[in-house]
mmCIF file of C-alpha atoms and ligand atoms in Angstrom:
data_model
loop_
_atom_site.group_PDB
_atom_site.id
_atom_site.type_symbol
_atom_site.label_atom_id
_atom_site.label_comp_id
_atom_site.label_asym_id
_atom_site.label_seq_id
_atom_site.Cartn_x
_atom_site.Cartn_y
_atom_site.Cartn_z
ATOM 1 C CA MET G 1 119.382 71.972 83.707
ATOM 2 C CA THR G 2 115.987 73.140 82.538
ATOM 3 C CA THR G 3 114.709 73.164 86.128
ATOM 4 C CA SER G 4 117.635 75.311 87.245
ATOM 5 C CA VAL G 5 117.043 77.913 84.525
ATOM 6 C CA THR G 6 113.325 78.011 85.313
ATOM 7 C CA THR G 7 113.975 78.522 89.022
ATOM 8 C CA ASP G 8 116.413 81.371 88.334
ATOM 9 C CA LEU G 9 113.982 83.079 85.997
ATOM 10 C CA GLU G 10 111.196 82.787 88.548
ATOM 11 C CA ALA G 11 113.443 84.399 91.173
ATOM 12 C CA ALA G 12 114.367 87.145 88.704
ATOM 13 C CA VAL G 13 110.709 87.907 87.937
ATOM 14 C CA GLU G 14 109.837 87.865 91.644
ATOM 15 C CA ASP G 15 112.661 90.306 92.437
ATOM 16 C CA ALA G 16 111.564 92.498 89.520
ATOM 17 C CA ALA G 17 107.970 92.650 90.772
ATOM 18 C CA ALA G 18 109.107 93.499 94.308
ATOM 19 C CA TYR G 19 111.277 96.316 92.953
ATOM 20 C CA LEU G 20 108.751 97.626 90.398
ATOM 21 C CA TYR G 21 105.875 98.009 92.831
ATOM 22 C CA VAL G 22 107.901 100.147 95.261
ATOM 23 C CA TRP G 23 109.722 102.089 92.531
ATOM 24 C CA ALA G 24 106.449 102.977 90.809
ATOM 25 C CA LEU G 25 104.928 104.147 94.106
ATOM 26 C CA LYS G 26 107.879 106.405 94.993
ATOM 27 C CA ASP G 27 109.225 107.848 91.776
ATOM 28 C CA ILE G 28 106.812 109.100 89.112
ATOM 29 C CA PRO G 29 107.959 109.201 85.466
ATOM 30 C CA GLN G 30 109.598 112.308 83.978
ATOM 31 C CA ASP G 31 106.852 112.785 81.370
ATOM 32 C CA LEU G 32 104.314 113.013 84.194
ATOM 33 C CA ARG G 33 106.503 115.450 86.150
ATOM 34 C CA ASP G 34 106.740 117.607 83.001
ATOM 35 C CA ALA G 35 102.980 117.461 82.437
ATOM 36 C CA LEU G 36 102.274 118.544 86.030
ATOM 37 C CA ALA G 37 104.794 121.394 85.795
ATOM 38 C CA ASP G 38 103.275 122.460 82.476
ATOM 39 C CA ALA G 39 99.787 122.391 84.038
ATOM 40 C CA ALA G 40 101.009 124.782 86.742
ATOM 41 C CA THR G 41 102.101 127.271 84.066
ATOM 42 C CA LYS G 42 98.632 127.184 82.489
ATOM 43 C CA GLU G 43 96.300 127.192 85.489
ATOM 44 C CA THR G 44 94.790 130.626 86.152
ATOM 45 C CA SER G 45 92.404 129.881 89.033
ATOM 46 C CA VAL G 46 93.724 130.544 92.539
ATOM 47 C CA PRO G 47 92.445 127.292 94.112
ATOM 48 C CA GLY G 48 93.619 125.322 91.070
ATOM 49 C CA GLN G 49 97.074 126.893 91.262
ATOM 50 C CA ARG G 50 97.269 126.091 94.990
ATOM 51 C CA VAL G 51 96.402 122.449 94.305
ATOM 52 C CA LEU G 52 99.018 122.125 91.567
ATOM 53 C CA GLN G 53 101.724 123.749 93.692
ATOM 54 C CA THR G 54 100.834 121.347 96.513
ATOM 55 C CA ILE G 55 101.081 118.383 94.129
ATOM 56 C CA LEU G 56 104.489 119.573 92.873
ATOM 57 C CA LYS G 57 105.700 120.009 96.440
ATOM 58 C CA ASN G 58 104.338 116.566 97.304
ATOM 59 C CA VAL G 59 106.388 115.025 94.466
ATOM 60 C CA GLN G 60 109.495 116.899 95.593
ATOM 61 C CA ILE G 61 109.100 115.746 99.206
ATOM 62 C CA ALA G 62 108.593 112.143 98.040
ATOM 63 C CA ASP G 63 111.922 112.441 96.169
ATOM 64 C CA THR G 64 113.766 114.005 99.095
ATOM 65 C CA ASP G 65 112.403 111.643 101.729
ATOM 66 C CA LYS G 66 112.395 108.618 99.400
ATOM 67 C CA ASN G 67 108.759 108.126 100.290
ATOM 68 C CA LEU G 68 105.528 107.320 98.448
ATOM 69 C CA VAL G 69 103.893 110.005 96.291
ATOM 70 C CA CYS G 70 100.492 108.941 97.691
ATOM 71 C CA GLN G 71 99.374 106.886 100.670
ATOM 72 C CA ASP G 72 97.078 104.777 98.473
ATOM 73 C CA THR G 73 99.313 101.935 97.303
ATOM 74 C CA GLY G 74 96.445 100.812 95.091
ATOM 75 C CA ILE G 75 96.087 97.394 93.596
ATOM 76 C CA ALA G 76 99.042 96.165 91.572
ATOM 77 C CA VAL G 77 98.110 95.802 87.911
ATOM 78 C CA TYR G 78 100.760 94.177 85.722
ATOM 79 C CA THR G 79 100.944 93.842 81.957
ATOM 80 C CA CYS G 80 103.272 91.095 80.734
ATOM 81 C CA ARG G 81 104.644 90.798 77.221
ATOM 82 C CA VAL G 82 105.927 87.250 77.069
ATOM 83 C CA GLY G 83 108.235 86.126 74.261
ATOM 84 C CA GLU G 84 107.276 82.765 72.793
ATOM 85 C CA HIS G 85 110.758 81.419 73.656
ATOM 86 C CA PHE G 86 110.867 82.774 77.227
ATOM 87 C CA SER G 87 111.391 79.597 79.213
ATOM 88 C CA LEU G 88 109.255 80.381 82.278
ATOM 89 C CA HIS G 89 105.605 79.335 81.916
ATOM 90 C CA PRO G 90 103.000 82.092 82.499
ATOM 91 C CA ALA G 91 101.687 80.143 85.503
ATOM 92 C CA ARG G 92 105.116 80.537 87.141
ATOM 93 C CA ILE G 93 105.349 84.175 85.996
ATOM 94 C CA TYR G 94 102.038 84.826 87.756
ATOM 95 C CA ALA G 95 103.272 83.083 90.918
ATOM 96 C CA ALA G 96 106.454 85.192 90.844
ATOM 97 C CA LEU G 97 104.503 88.449 90.401
ATOM 98 C CA LYS G 98 102.260 87.529 93.313
ATOM 99 C CA THR G 99 105.154 86.666 95.620
ATOM 100 C CA GLY G 100 107.033 89.794 94.537
ATOM 101 C CA THR G 101 103.996 91.950 95.317
ATOM 102 C CA GLU G 102 103.737 90.351 98.755
ATOM 103 C CA ARG G 103 107.440 90.851 99.439
ATOM 104 C CA ALA G 104 107.282 94.536 98.472
ATOM 105 C CA THR G 105 104.288 95.037 100.761
ATOM 106 C CA ILE G 106 105.863 93.279 103.743
ATOM 107 C CA GLU G 107 109.471 94.415 103.326
ATOM 108 C CA HIS G 108 108.832 98.152 102.687
ATOM 109 C CA PRO G 109 106.251 97.979 104.381
ATOM 110 C CA LEU G 110 103.320 99.219 102.293
ATOM 111 C CA ARG G 111 99.668 99.577 103.175
ATOM 112 C CA SER G 112 97.766 96.439 102.251
ATOM 113 C CA ASN G 113 94.486 97.241 100.497
ATOM 114 C CA ALA G 114 93.331 93.781 99.408
ATOM 115 C CA VAL G 115 90.038 92.501 100.820
ATOM 116 C CA HIS G 116 87.492 89.776 100.041
ATOM 117 C CA THR G 117 84.860 91.460 97.914
ATOM 118 C CA ILE G 118 81.927 90.243 100.091
ATOM 119 C CA THR G 119 83.305 89.906 103.617
ATOM 120 C CA ARG G 120 85.690 92.895 103.211
ATOM 121 C CA GLU G 121 88.267 90.999 105.284
ATOM 122 C CA ASN G 122 91.902 91.707 104.393
ATOM 123 C CA THR G 123 93.259 88.908 102.212
ATOM 124 C CA GLY G 124 96.973 89.516 102.580
ATOM 125 C CA PRO G 125 99.840 91.768 101.553
ATOM 126 C CA ASN G 126 98.174 93.370 98.539
ATOM 127 C CA THR G 127 97.335 89.954 97.132
ATOM 128 C CA GLY G 128 94.309 87.677 97.206
ATOM 129 C CA TYR G 129 92.090 85.607 94.955
ATOM 130 C CA ARG G 130 92.901 86.837 91.416
ATOM 131 C CA LEU G 131 95.033 89.647 92.856
ATOM 132 C CA PRO G 132 97.371 90.999 91.594
ATOM 133 C CA ILE G 133 95.737 91.588 88.236
ATOM 134 C CA VAL G 134 97.852 90.514 85.258
ATOM 135 C CA HIS G 135 97.189 91.181 81.578
ATOM 136 C CA TRP G 136 99.023 89.092 78.998
ATOM 137 C CA GLU G 137 100.426 89.631 75.534
ATOM 138 C CA PHE G 138 102.470 86.979 73.713
ATOM 139 C CA ILE G 139 105.230 88.020 71.325
ATOM 140 C CA PRO G 140 106.439 85.701 68.534
ATOM 141 C CA ASP G 141 110.157 85.090 67.804
ATOM 142 C CA TRP G 142 111.416 86.479 71.124
ATOM 143 C CA ASP G 143 112.931 84.973 74.271
ATOM 144 C CA GLY G 144 112.417 87.850 76.751
ATOM 145 C CA LEU G 145 109.758 89.129 79.143
ATOM 146 C CA ASP G 146 108.608 92.708 79.769
ATOM 147 C CA VAL G 147 106.589 93.500 82.881
ATOM 148 C CA LYS G 148 104.872 96.834 83.423
ATOM 149 C CA CYS G 149 103.502 97.637 86.888
ATOM 150 C CA VAL G 150 100.722 100.205 87.292
ATOM 151 C CA PRO G 151 99.596 100.596 90.925
ATOM 152 C CA LYS G 152 95.986 101.772 90.612
ATOM 153 C CA GLY G 153 94.468 103.836 93.406
ATOM 154 C CA SER G 154 90.809 103.395 94.245
ATOM 155 C CA GLY G 155 89.874 107.067 93.942
ATOM 156 C CA SER G 156 90.542 107.000 90.239
ATOM 157 C CA GLU G 157 89.600 103.351 89.599
ATOM 158 C CA ASN G 158 86.166 104.018 91.125
ATOM 159 C CA MET G 159 85.661 106.510 88.316
ATOM 160 C CA SER G 160 85.433 103.847 85.590
ATOM 161 C CA PHE G 161 82.517 103.771 83.193
ATOM 162 C CA LEU G 162 81.202 101.685 80.306
ATOM 163 C CA LYS G 163 78.511 102.410 77.761
ATOM 164 C CA MET G 164 77.420 100.216 74.917
ATOM 165 C CA CYS G 165 76.705 102.978 72.427
ATOM 166 C CA VAL G 166 75.005 101.988 69.201
ATOM 167 C CA PRO G 167 76.742 102.565 65.871
ATOM 168 C CA ALA G 168 74.286 105.376 65.076
ATOM 169 C CA ASP G 169 75.685 107.280 68.073
ATOM 170 C CA GLY G 170 78.966 107.457 66.168
ATOM 171 C CA VAL G 171 81.920 109.563 67.310
ATOM 172 C CA LYS G 172 79.503 112.150 68.715
ATOM 173 C CA GLY G 173 78.124 109.521 71.110
ATOM 174 C CA ILE G 174 81.657 108.547 72.171
ATOM 175 C CA LYS G 175 82.544 112.173 72.939
ATOM 176 C CA GLN G 176 79.302 112.761 74.802
ATOM 177 C CA PHE G 177 79.801 109.700 77.015
ATOM 178 C CA VAL G 178 83.417 110.568 77.857
ATOM 179 C CA LEU G 179 82.437 114.134 78.743
ATOM 180 C CA GLU G 180 79.444 113.026 80.834
ATOM 181 C CA SER G 181 81.657 110.524 82.680
ATOM 182 C CA ILE G 182 84.353 113.042 83.555
ATOM 183 C CA VAL G 183 81.909 115.803 84.492
ATOM 184 C CA GLY G 184 80.079 113.295 86.711
ATOM 185 C CA ALA G 185 83.369 112.225 88.304
ATOM 186 C CA GLY G 186 84.215 115.822 89.253
ATOM 187 C CA GLY G 187 86.990 115.989 91.860
ATOM 188 C CA LYS G 188 86.658 112.364 93.028
ATOM 189 C CA PRO G 189 89.508 110.858 90.940
ATOM 190 C CA CYS G 190 92.086 113.439 92.131
ATOM 191 C CA PRO G 191 92.379 115.465 88.910
ATOM 192 C CA PRO G 192 94.219 116.553 86.867
ATOM 193 C CA GLY G 193 95.019 113.104 85.529
ATOM 194 C CA ILE G 194 94.900 110.994 82.417
ATOM 195 C CA VAL G 195 91.568 110.005 80.913
ATOM 196 C CA GLY G 196 91.912 106.568 79.345
ATOM 197 C CA VAL G 197 89.302 105.667 76.747
ATOM 198 C CA GLY G 198 88.801 102.254 75.189
ATOM 199 C CA ILE G 199 86.653 102.005 72.071
ATOM 200 C CA GLY G 200 85.591 98.990 70.042
ATOM 201 C CA GLY G 201 86.107 95.279 70.677
ATOM 202 C CA SER G 202 83.605 93.963 73.246
ATOM 203 C CA ALA G 203 82.402 95.295 76.613
ATOM 204 C CA ASP G 204 85.225 93.648 78.588
ATOM 205 C CA TYR G 205 87.896 94.405 75.989
ATOM 206 C CA ALA G 206 86.934 98.082 75.764
ATOM 207 C CA MET G 207 87.507 98.365 79.519
ATOM 208 C CA TYR G 208 90.874 96.603 79.181
ATOM 209 C CA LEU G 209 91.827 99.051 76.398
ATOM 210 C CA ALA G 210 90.897 102.023 78.582
ATOM 211 C CA LYS G 211 93.268 100.676 81.254
ATOM 212 C CA GLU G 212 96.012 100.258 78.658
ATOM 213 C CA ALA G 213 95.456 103.858 77.563
ATOM 214 C CA ILE G 214 96.185 105.312 81.003
ATOM 215 C CA ALA G 215 99.516 103.452 81.154
ATOM 216 C CA ARG G 216 101.042 105.266 78.166
ATOM 217 C CA PRO G 217 103.526 108.142 78.563
ATOM 218 C CA VAL G 218 101.602 111.379 79.037
ATOM 219 C CA GLY G 219 100.732 113.050 75.740
ATOM 220 C CA THR G 220 101.695 110.220 73.396
ATOM 221 C CA ARG G 221 99.308 109.906 70.488
ATOM 222 C CA ASN G 222 97.659 106.824 69.051
ATOM 223 C CA PRO G 223 99.315 105.813 65.749
ATOM 224 C CA ASP G 224 95.925 105.708 64.003
ATOM 225 C CA PRO G 225 95.288 109.297 62.791
ATOM 226 C CA HIS G 226 91.507 108.997 63.281
ATOM 227 C CA VAL G 227 92.018 107.973 66.900
ATOM 228 C CA ALA G 228 94.752 110.578 67.474
ATOM 229 C CA LYS G 229 92.391 113.298 66.214
ATOM 230 C CA LEU G 230 89.734 112.161 68.679
ATOM 231 C CA GLU G 231 92.341 112.223 71.489
ATOM 232 C CA GLU G 232 93.149 115.856 70.663
ATOM 233 C CA GLU G 233 89.480 116.853 70.459
ATOM 234 C CA LEU G 234 88.585 115.192 73.748
ATOM 235 C CA PHE G 235 91.640 116.667 75.478
ATOM 236 C CA GLU G 236 90.485 120.170 74.477
ATOM 237 C CA LEU G 237 86.840 119.542 75.386
ATOM 238 C CA LEU G 238 87.670 117.992 78.781
ATOM 239 C CA ASN G 239 89.703 121.052 79.724
ATOM 240 C CA GLU G 240 86.758 123.280 78.867
ATOM 241 C CA THR G 241 84.619 121.695 81.593
ATOM 242 C CA GLY G 242 86.079 123.973 84.294
ATOM 243 C CA ILE G 243 86.315 121.130 86.837
ATOM 244 C CA GLY G 244 89.949 122.004 87.497
ATOM 245 C CA PRO G 245 92.542 120.548 89.871
ATOM 246 C CA MET G 246 90.880 118.416 92.578
ATOM 247 C CA GLY G 247 87.506 119.625 91.281
ATOM 248 C CA LEU G 248 87.962 123.103 92.784
ATOM 249 C CA GLY G 249 87.510 124.846 89.448
ATOM 250 C CA GLY G 250 90.097 125.869 86.889
ATOM 251 C CA ASP G 251 91.597 125.487 83.456
ATOM 252 C CA VAL G 252 93.389 122.157 83.891
ATOM 253 C CA THR G 253 90.960 119.294 84.421
ATOM 254 C CA VAL G 254 93.013 116.612 82.653
ATOM 255 C CA LEU G 255 96.687 116.251 81.791
ATOM 256 C CA GLN G 256 95.801 114.213 78.729
ATOM 257 C CA CYS G 257 93.290 111.971 77.025
ATOM 258 C CA HIS G 258 94.643 108.694 75.606
ATOM 259 C CA ILE G 259 92.569 106.304 73.506
ATOM 260 C CA GLU G 260 93.167 102.658 72.610
ATOM 261 C CA HIS G 261 90.898 100.953 70.097
ATOM 262 C CA ALA G 262 90.003 97.609 68.553
ATOM 263 C CA ASP G 263 87.886 96.693 65.562
ATOM 264 C CA THR G 264 84.417 95.580 66.552
ATOM 265 C CA HIS G 265 81.118 94.038 65.413
ATOM 266 C CA MET G 266 79.144 96.039 62.858
ATOM 267 C CA THR G 267 76.342 96.570 65.414
ATOM 268 C CA LEU G 268 78.571 97.353 68.411
ATOM 269 C CA ASN G 269 80.078 100.658 69.581
ATOM 270 C CA PRO G 270 81.452 100.072 73.118
ATOM 271 C CA VAL G 271 83.045 102.996 74.966
ATOM 272 C CA ALA G 272 84.943 102.566 78.239
ATOM 273 C CA VAL G 273 86.492 105.235 80.449
ATOM 274 C CA ASN G 274 89.215 104.570 83.021
ATOM 275 C CA TYR G 275 90.561 107.546 84.957
ATOM 276 C CA GLN G 276 94.133 107.778 86.189
ATOM 277 C CA CYS G 277 94.770 110.372 88.901
ATOM 278 C CA TRP G 278 97.637 112.883 88.936
ATOM 279 C CA ALA G 279 99.758 110.197 90.669
ATOM 280 C CA ALA G 280 99.900 108.229 87.420
ATOM 281 C CA ARG G 281 102.473 105.690 88.545
ATOM 282 C CA ARG G 282 104.077 103.174 86.226
ATOM 283 C CA ALA G 283 107.358 101.251 85.968
ATOM 284 C CA THR G 284 108.682 98.480 83.723
ATOM 285 C CA ALA G 285 111.213 95.649 83.930
ATOM 286 C CA HIS G 286 112.837 93.879 80.989
ATOM 287 C CA VAL G 287 113.890 90.305 81.785
ATOM 288 C CA ASN G 288 116.124 88.533 79.271
ATOM 289 C CA ALA G 289 116.452 84.801 78.708
ATOM 290 C CA ALA G 290 119.348 84.596 81.182
ATOM 291 C CA GLY G 291 117.324 86.243 83.949
ATOM 292 C CA GLU G 292 119.110 89.602 83.748
ATOM 293 C CA VAL G 293 116.786 92.538 84.469
ATOM 294 C CA ASP G 294 116.831 96.135 83.209
ATOM 295 C CA TYR G 295 114.447 98.723 84.587
ATOM 296 C CA ASP G 296 112.777 101.409 82.513
ATOM 297 C CA ARG G 297 109.405 103.129 82.268
ATOM 298 C CA GLU G 298 108.111 101.614 79.065
ATOM 299 C CA PHE G 299 107.979 98.420 77.071
HETATM 300 S S1 SF4 T 1 93.168 108.615 93.364
HETATM 301 FE FE1 SF4 T 1 95.411 108.704 93.119
HETATM 302 S S2 SF4 T 1 96.117 110.613 94.109
HETATM 303 FE FE2 SF4 T 1 93.989 110.180 94.781
HETATM 304 S S3 SF4 T 1 94.273 109.057 96.728
HETATM 305 FE FE3 SF4 T 1 94.081 107.507 95.100
HETATM 306 S S4 SF4 T 1 96.192 107.071 94.419
HETATM 307 FE FE4 SF4 T 1 96.246 108.976 95.612
#
């Protein structure tokens, strides 16, 4: 009996992963559509306006043709929130996510980007050693599973930065590093997108937090008022850089700045930046204890 339930749940998670990866690549969330349309009303530069109109047309054509919003299918990054009473072990959840990613890639078909990091040989249908990437959270007193899929293109992922500021650098040092990172990135990460910032924790955790930040709905604010204030300030400052859409100059360099934070050591002040391009794709599945799946954008 237990084996039967486990097998069904594994099939449900595999199906969910196969669906999520393709859905995320084809159909961007409404909050992102609104943010892009809003950007087009604000942009005053001619090249910037042309870029934004092209992006909006691109999204419309993807809808009409039921095709991908961008050719870069990225690497599949999943975040799982696993209830403590969900009866499929995380090892089997990982196996199901991997198989689902492979199925989506083969059945659609999608471009396969996965290579060995030294030999650069293709390792399979968007999977390989430690691919896809899965982050885990465990939720007490719950028997369900939420899976969020964020396909991450290389243009924006290449624009990831970490600095171990010292406490004396304070908030000023955090702002300076974020601004330097985005100015240095210029048009490479396909702006305007979402600047994810992770502060606190450790070096690795700050980078994880920056990745979490880019997966939030566009324009949501951190519940901590100190962090939310910094999000607002950075959002304003980043749009004063003049980088503009695709780096061609203009008013809209970023759609938003999101920050996630963690408490840290008294002598640490880590700051991580993870850029998400205009094609900020994300999709979520909710799997209940019986293996029934609902699809949504958020946890
Ligand atoms: S950075 Fe984003 S928009 Fe640019 S090519 Fe990659 S996935 Fe596409």
